[in-house]
XYZ file of N, CA and C in Angstrom:
570
model
N -56.871 -4.004 14.258
C -55.825 -4.977 14.516
C -54.445 -4.338 14.541
N -53.519 -5.012 15.139
C -52.171 -4.488 15.286
C -51.574 -4.185 13.916
N -51.008 -2.972 13.802
C -50.292 -2.588 12.607
C -51.125 -2.053 11.465
N -52.418 -1.819 11.666
C -53.239 -1.281 10.572
C -52.906 0.182 10.362
N -52.684 0.557 9.117
C -52.412 1.955 8.785
C -53.687 2.758 8.914
N -53.542 3.988 9.371
C -54.704 4.825 9.583
C -54.539 6.176 8.923
N -55.674 6.777 8.595
C -55.742 8.182 8.239
C -56.919 8.735 9.024
N -56.863 9.991 9.348
C -57.940 10.574 10.132
C -58.666 11.615 9.313
N -59.981 11.558 9.359
C -60.823 12.547 8.707
C -60.876 13.760 9.624
N -60.032 14.759 9.337
C -59.935 15.906 10.228
C -61.147 16.818 10.142
N -61.926 16.687 9.099
C -63.146 17.477 8.995
C -64.207 16.967 9.965
N -64.442 15.667 9.913
C -65.517 15.100 10.722
C -65.057 14.773 12.136
N -63.783 14.439 12.308
C -63.210 14.000 13.577
C -64.108 12.998 14.296
N -64.660 12.068 13.537
C -65.523 11.067 14.149
C -64.934 9.671 14.088
N -63.831 9.467 13.420
C -63.302 8.127 13.355
C -62.015 8.022 12.601
N -61.561 6.801 12.479
C -60.341 6.483 11.767
C -60.726 5.736 10.509
N -60.102 6.093 9.387
C -60.284 5.356 8.149
C -58.993 4.607 7.873
N -59.074 3.290 7.701
C -57.905 2.470 7.447
C -57.590 2.459 5.961
N -56.350 2.071 5.649
C -55.903 2.033 4.257
C -56.792 1.126 3.405
N -57.404 0.109 4.013
C -58.276 -0.794 3.254
C -59.697 -0.247 3.096
N -59.956 0.975 3.610
C -61.262 1.614 3.452
C -62.213 1.401 4.603
N -61.919 0.459 5.510
C -62.801 0.251 6.653
C -62.609 1.380 7.664
N -63.568 1.541 8.549
C -63.500 2.636 9.518
C -63.822 2.134 10.916
N -63.358 2.887 11.882
C -63.728 2.706 13.282
C -64.090 4.083 13.810
N -65.129 4.180 14.564
C -65.478 5.455 15.180
C -64.673 5.672 16.437
N -64.372 6.911 16.744
C -63.649 7.206 17.979
C -64.526 6.966 19.195
N -65.823 6.878 19.003
C -66.712 6.674 20.129
C -66.626 5.283 20.714
N -65.924 4.360 20.045
C -65.808 2.989 20.530
C -65.027 2.925 21.820
N -65.130 1.794 22.476
C -64.459 1.613 23.753
C -63.021 1.167 23.506
N -62.096 1.957 23.978
C -60.686 1.604 23.909
C -60.272 1.075 25.275
N -59.252 0.239 25.336
C -58.790 -0.221 26.648
C -58.271 0.953 27.464
N -58.231 0.788 28.768
C -57.759 1.879 29.628
C -56.257 2.097 29.482
N -55.534 1.082 29.004
C -54.088 1.204 28.813
C -53.625 0.127 27.843
N -52.538 0.422 27.151
C -51.857 -0.578 26.334
C -50.363 -0.457 26.617
N -49.640 -1.553 26.483
C -48.194 -1.545 26.664
C -47.572 -2.194 25.439
N -47.280 -1.384 24.434
C -46.748 -1.910 23.185
C -45.292 -2.345 23.293
N -44.646 -2.041 24.418
C -43.271 -2.523 24.606
C -43.246 -4.036 24.818
N -44.395 -4.632 25.099
C -44.455 -6.082 25.269
C -44.604 -6.814 23.933
N -44.872 -6.094 22.857
C -44.990 -6.719 21.542
C -43.627 -7.225 21.080
N -43.598 -8.311 20.322
C -42.347 -8.869 19.819
C -41.612 -7.890 18.904
N -42.347 -6.967 18.304
C -41.744 -6.008 17.381
C -40.990 -4.887 18.086
N -41.212 -4.722 19.386
C -40.571 -3.631 20.130
C -39.228 -4.104 20.676
N -38.147 -3.338 20.439
C -36.825 -3.783 20.901
C -36.674 -3.641 22.418
N -35.701 -4.358 22.980
C -35.423 -4.196 24.410
C -34.984 -2.760 24.705
N -35.237 -2.310 25.907
C -34.801 -0.973 26.313
C -33.275 -0.961 26.304
N -32.721 0.044 25.643
C -31.275 0.132 25.500
C -30.691 1.275 26.309
N -29.394 1.441 26.226
C -28.677 2.486 26.945
C -28.090 3.456 25.928
N -28.649 4.645 25.888
C -28.242 5.660 24.917
C -26.826 6.138 25.187
N -26.031 6.193 24.143
C -24.691 6.765 24.229
C -24.748 8.203 23.709
N -23.884 9.040 24.193
C -23.739 10.420 23.719
C -25.055 11.203 23.811
N -25.183 12.228 22.957
C -26.392 13.056 22.878
C -27.253 12.594 21.708
N -27.414 11.300 21.588
C -28.026 10.694 20.406
C -29.505 10.357 20.603
N -30.222 11.153 21.390
C -31.614 10.812 21.712
C -32.507 10.747 20.470
N -32.314 11.613 19.495
C -33.152 11.580 18.291
C -32.933 10.283 17.520
N -31.690 9.830 17.422
C -31.394 8.578 16.714
C -31.943 7.384 17.475
N -31.885 7.426 18.783
C -32.444 6.329 19.581
C -33.960 6.307 19.479
N -34.581 7.458 19.613
C -36.049 7.509 19.572
C -36.582 7.134 18.201
N -36.050 7.750 17.165
C -36.597 7.558 15.828
C -36.030 6.330 15.121
N -34.791 5.976 15.393
C -34.175 4.830 14.738
C -34.372 3.551 15.526
N -33.730 3.500 16.685
C -33.752 2.263 17.467
C -35.172 1.864 17.857
N -35.937 2.787 18.409
C -37.286 2.424 18.867
C -38.329 2.467 17.749
N -38.531 3.638 17.152
C -39.623 3.812 16.188
C -39.421 2.980 14.925
N -38.283 3.118 14.261
C -38.054 2.402 13.012
C -37.963 0.892 13.245
N -37.252 0.490 14.300
C -37.171 -0.938 14.614
C -38.553 -1.515 14.846
N -39.339 -0.852 15.663
C -40.682 -1.356 15.978
C -41.558 -1.434 14.732
N -41.612 -0.359 13.966
C -42.467 -0.350 12.777
C -42.036 -1.394 11.753
N -40.727 -1.552 11.566
C -40.221 -2.556 10.627
C -40.663 -3.956 11.056
N -40.424 -4.292 12.306
C -40.768 -5.624 12.790
C -42.271 -5.840 12.855
N -43.022 -4.798 13.138
C -44.479 -4.897 13.143
C -44.984 -5.233 11.740
N -44.439 -4.536 10.747
C -44.861 -4.768 9.362
C -44.414 -6.137 8.846
N -43.225 -6.571 9.258
C -42.672 -7.828 8.746
C -43.135 -9.047 9.549
N -43.725 -8.809 10.721
C -44.122 -9.934 11.569
C -42.931 -10.636 12.194
N -41.848 -9.888 12.428
C -40.630 -10.450 13.000
C -40.405 -9.902 14.405
N -39.408 -10.447 15.081
C -39.137 -10.078 16.468
C -37.891 -9.222 16.582
N -37.977 -8.207 17.416
C -36.808 -7.383 17.737
C -36.297 -7.700 19.137
N -36.968 -8.600 19.839
C -36.616 -8.885 21.231
C -35.245 -9.543 21.378
N -34.945 -10.525 20.553
C -33.705 -11.258 20.750
C -32.797 -11.273 19.527
N -33.159 -10.574 18.479
C -32.346 -10.582 17.261
C -31.839 -9.185 16.944
N -30.548 -8.962 17.142
C -29.984 -7.646 16.819
C -30.006 -7.395 15.321
N -30.183 -8.447 14.535
C -30.274 -8.277 13.084
C -31.617 -7.674 12.673
N -32.546 -7.520 13.617
C -33.838 -6.882 13.350
C -33.962 -5.532 14.041
N -32.843 -4.979 14.495
C -32.868 -3.687 15.204
C -32.039 -2.657 14.446
N -32.605 -1.482 14.295
C -31.894 -0.372 13.676
C -30.764 0.088 14.600
N -29.603 0.345 14.024
C -28.473 0.855 14.794
C -28.607 2.366 14.987
N -28.808 2.829 16.223
C -28.863 4.281 16.441
C -27.523 4.944 16.136
N -26.453 4.195 16.270
C -25.126 4.736 15.947
C -25.048 5.088 14.463
N -25.599 4.226 13.610
C -25.596 4.513 12.178
C -26.308 5.836 11.904
N -27.486 6.008 12.452
C -28.260 7.233 12.198
C -27.571 8.443 12.816
N -27.196 8.346 14.084
C -26.602 9.500 14.766
C -25.308 9.943 14.087
N -24.441 8.996 13.775
C -23.164 9.371 13.190
C -23.300 9.987 11.802
N -24.380 9.688 11.111
C -24.607 10.278 9.787
C -25.202 11.691 9.867
N -25.831 12.048 10.970
C -26.532 13.338 11.043
C -25.947 14.302 12.075
N -24.915 13.891 12.808
C -24.425 14.743 13.897
C -23.370 15.767 13.484
N -22.974 15.785 12.213
C -21.988 16.763 11.755
C -20.610 16.572 12.368
N -20.337 15.380 12.906
C -19.029 15.091 13.483
C -18.823 15.599 14.887
N -19.879 16.132 15.501
C -19.788 16.601 16.889
C -20.922 15.980 17.703
N -20.703 15.854 18.991
C -21.695 15.239 19.864
C -22.569 16.308 20.508
N -23.367 16.985 19.669
C -24.259 18.047 20.151
C -25.727 17.707 19.920
N -26.035 16.443 19.718
C -27.414 16.057 19.449
C -27.751 16.221 17.979
N -29.022 16.009 17.669
C -29.474 16.088 16.280
C -30.974 16.347 16.276
N -31.486 16.676 15.128
C -32.920 16.940 14.987
C -33.677 15.653 14.672
N -34.879 15.543 15.215
C -35.739 14.405 14.921
C -35.975 14.289 13.424
N -36.184 15.422 12.754
C -36.469 15.401 11.320
C -35.300 14.815 10.536
N -34.066 15.082 10.956
C -32.905 14.511 10.272
C -32.856 12.992 10.466
N -33.154 12.543 11.672
C -33.176 11.099 11.943
C -34.278 10.428 11.122
N -35.434 11.053 11.060
C -36.535 10.503 10.262
C -36.172 10.442 8.788
N -35.575 11.510 8.285
C -35.189 11.531 6.872
C -34.144 10.480 6.528
N -33.245 10.162 7.458
C -32.289 9.069 7.228
C -33.051 7.767 7.004
N -34.061 7.511 7.842
C -34.851 6.293 7.710
C -35.622 6.232 6.406
N -36.115 7.373 5.954
C -36.882 7.418 4.700
C -35.953 7.267 3.494
N -34.848 7.993 3.484
C -33.959 8.014 2.304
C -33.016 6.817 2.228
N -32.465 6.412 3.377
C -31.393 5.419 3.359
C -31.714 4.140 4.120
N -32.767 4.151 4.924
C -33.045 2.995 5.759
C -32.109 2.989 6.943
N -31.845 1.802 7.450
C -30.982 1.723 8.619
C -30.159 0.444 8.596
N -28.890 0.599 8.864
C -28.017 -0.558 9.047
C -28.374 -1.155 10.406
N -28.378 -2.458 10.490
C -28.813 -3.108 11.726
C -27.708 -3.129 12.781
N -28.153 -3.308 14.015
C -27.267 -3.268 15.181
C -26.154 -4.301 15.075
N -26.469 -5.497 14.597
C -25.447 -6.537 14.524
C -24.316 -6.161 13.566
N -24.587 -5.309 12.598
C -23.565 -4.895 11.627
C -22.832 -3.621 12.068
N -23.475 -2.795 12.881
C -22.882 -1.519 13.285
C -23.310 -1.196 14.720
N -22.745 -1.928 15.706
C -23.168 -1.762 17.101
C -22.629 -0.486 17.742
N -23.246 -0.122 18.851
C -22.796 1.031 19.638
C -21.378 0.803 20.134
N -20.599 1.871 20.184
C -19.293 1.883 20.850
C -19.017 3.333 21.232
N -17.795 3.696 21.466
C -17.492 5.049 21.937
C -17.204 6.053 20.827
N -17.333 5.660 19.570
C -16.967 6.531 18.454
C -18.217 7.122 17.784
N -18.537 8.378 18.102
C -19.710 9.029 17.509
C -19.396 9.689 16.155
N -18.200 9.479 15.625
C -17.825 10.049 14.326
C -17.616 8.984 13.247
N -17.602 7.735 13.641
C -17.336 6.628 12.704
C -18.522 6.404 11.764
N -18.232 6.188 10.496
C -19.250 5.832 9.510
C -19.049 4.389 9.088
N -20.129 3.724 8.796
C -20.041 2.365 8.267
C -19.739 2.481 6.772
N -18.588 1.977 6.355
C -18.145 2.101 4.967
C -18.306 0.811 4.175
N -19.019 -0.159 4.724
C -19.196 -1.445 4.054
C -20.394 -1.347 3.102
N -20.146 -1.476 1.828
C -21.179 -1.331 0.792
C -22.352 -2.271 1.023
N -22.071 -3.515 1.372
C -23.150 -4.489 1.611
C -24.071 -4.055 2.745
N -23.519 -3.393 3.754
C -24.351 -2.909 4.863
C -25.320 -1.839 4.376
N -24.823 -0.925 3.558
C -25.677 0.141 3.026
C -26.775 -0.434 2.126
N -26.422 -1.433 1.349
C -27.431 -2.053 0.492
C -28.487 -2.762 1.316
N -28.077 -3.435 2.385
C -29.060 -4.120 3.229
C -29.928 -3.118 3.991
N -29.396 -1.932 4.256
C -30.166 -0.895 4.965
C -31.405 -0.476 4.179
N -31.332 -0.582 2.868
C -32.462 -0.177 2.037
C -33.715 -0.999 2.334
N -33.541 -2.229 2.801
C -34.712 -3.047 3.135
C -35.369 -2.592 4.434
N -34.709 -1.719 5.193
C -35.280 -1.195 6.430
C -35.621 0.290 6.277
N -35.970 0.704 5.086
C -36.420 2.090 4.882
C -37.848 2.230 5.370
N -38.179 3.420 5.785
C -39.549 3.676 6.223
C -40.276 4.498 5.167
N -41.579 4.464 5.247
C -42.381 5.363 4.420
C -42.260 6.760 4.991
N -42.820 7.712 4.305
C -42.808 9.084 4.812
C -43.407 9.110 6.216
N -42.840 9.913 7.080
C -43.337 9.974 8.449
C -44.571 10.860 8.529
N -45.340 10.658 9.568
C -46.577 11.400 9.765
C -46.625 11.943 11.181
N -47.467 12.916 11.358
C -47.634 13.552 12.654
C -49.064 13.374 13.146
N -49.210 13.315 14.464
C -50.526 13.408 15.076
C -50.655 14.868 15.490
N -51.569 15.565 14.844
C -51.744 16.993 15.115
C -52.812 17.226 16.174
N -52.839 18.426 16.658
C -53.877 18.886 17.586
C -53.984 17.991 18.809
N -52.842 17.681 19.415
C -52.859 16.839 20.613
C -53.542 17.517 21.790
N -53.831 18.801 21.651
C -54.541 19.510 22.712
C -56.060 19.458 22.517
N -56.512 18.621 21.574
C -57.950 18.471 21.329
C -58.364 17.022 21.561
N -59.646 16.809 21.725
C -60.169 15.451 21.903
C -59.875 14.601 20.668
N -60.001 15.178 19.480
C -59.757 14.428 18.249
C -58.292 13.995 18.153
N -57.371 14.872 18.502
C -55.947 14.529 18.464
C -55.602 13.437 19.461
N -56.130 13.557 20.676
C -55.897 12.523 21.682
C -56.516 11.197 21.271
N -57.715 11.248 20.689
C -58.359 10.018 20.229
C -57.538 9.344 19.133
N -56.955 10.133 18.229
C -56.132 9.562 17.177
C -54.904 8.884 17.784
N -54.260 9.542 18.733
C -53.084 8.952 19.384
C -53.466 7.655 20.099
N -54.580 7.657 20.797
C -55.033 6.453 21.505
C -55.318 5.318 20.533
N -55.943 5.638 19.404
C -56.264 4.603 18.423
C -54.997 4.009 17.820
N -54.015 4.860 17.513
C -52.752 4.360 16.974
C -52.048 3.450 17.977
N -52.023 3.862 19.230
C -51.415 3.020 20.264
C -52.173 1.702 20.396
N -53.492 1.769 20.356
C -54.309 0.562 20.440
C -54.061 -0.364 19.248
N -53.685 0.200 18.105
C -53.412 -0.595 16.901
C -51.995 -1.165 16.889
N -51.237 -0.937 17.951
C -49.910 -1.535 18.060
C -48.756 -0.626 17.726
N -49.025 0.619 17.357
C -47.945 1.543 17.023
C -47.362 2.166 18.281
N -46.167 2.711 18.160
C -45.594 3.533 19.214
C -45.504 4.950 18.670
N -45.621 5.913 19.541
C -45.560 7.323 19.162
C -44.340 7.935 19.817
N -43.729 8.862 19.133
C -42.539 9.522 19.654
C -42.828 11.002 19.819
N -42.429 11.535 20.948
C -42.643 12.946 21.257
C -41.289 13.587 21.514
N -41.013 14.680 20.838
C -39.751 15.379 21.019
C -39.951 16.697 21.732
N -38.972 17.081 22.505
C -39.005 18.364 23.187
C -37.594 18.956 23.176
N -37.518 20.238 23.250
C -36.228 20.909 23.273
C -35.827 21.086 24.731
N -34.930 20.222 25.206
C -34.615 20.166 26.632
C -34.043 21.485 27.158
N -33.342 22.232 26.323
C -32.765 23.488 26.804
C -33.819 24.559 27.054
N -35.055 24.307 26.645
C -36.117 25.277 26.921
C -36.827 24.979 28.245
N -36.493 23.875 28.877
C -37.140 23.513 30.137
C -36.724 24.463 31.254
N -37.618 24.675 32.166
C -37.294 25.420 33.382
C -37.198 24.390 34.496
N -36.057 24.361 35.143
C -35.862 23.364 36.184
C -34.946 23.923 37.259
N -34.907 23.225 38.362
C -34.030 23.589 39.450
C -33.488 22.319 40.084
N -32.380 22.413 40.731
C -31.799 21.263 41.411
C -32.567 21.018 42.699
N -32.883 19.774 42.945
C -33.584 19.416 44.188
C -32.589 19.520 45.334
N -33.011 20.196 46.371
C -32.144 20.386 47.528
C -32.221 19.174 48.436
N -31.175 18.973 49.220
C -31.169 17.883 50.193
C -32.269 18.080 51.205
N -32.849 16.986 51.623
C -33.883 17.046 52.646
C -33.230 16.912 54.014
N -33.212 18.014 54.796
C -32.479 17.952 56.088
C -33.126 17.040 57.101
């Protein structure tokens, strides 16, 4: 069911064990596709400001979705149920707009939670901190548990784990170092 916590038996790689002790085998039939962005817990697609992709991915999307999934609330129309990526980015960017690490964004969610969008919305100031004590106290209710990784994505077991998590209503976040990409500008088609 949607939102069930999972652990994977990496020795046997034959199934998922849920926090309640029940299991599902990976051999079961999964749907050919799922679209978890249609769930009420998933926030609307937003417009990232600055180089704040880690805060948007881990805060706005991942933390917002997981919080609302666990609470049974909606992120679709209530900004009071959405994590402010500005709060996370401005706390971890060192005062410069050079991006941030996913691990720093995740640790903000674990240690401090997240101030909601309605209290600290996006604007043009990537150095501003929210100094309202009540906002910080309310952020504690949106803290996440320790984050986890899906390992061995290049194996059948790793892919099966990712598919099962997606089927259970979770969203997964993948980070890449964009400066390591090899690319070229597309030329005009004469």
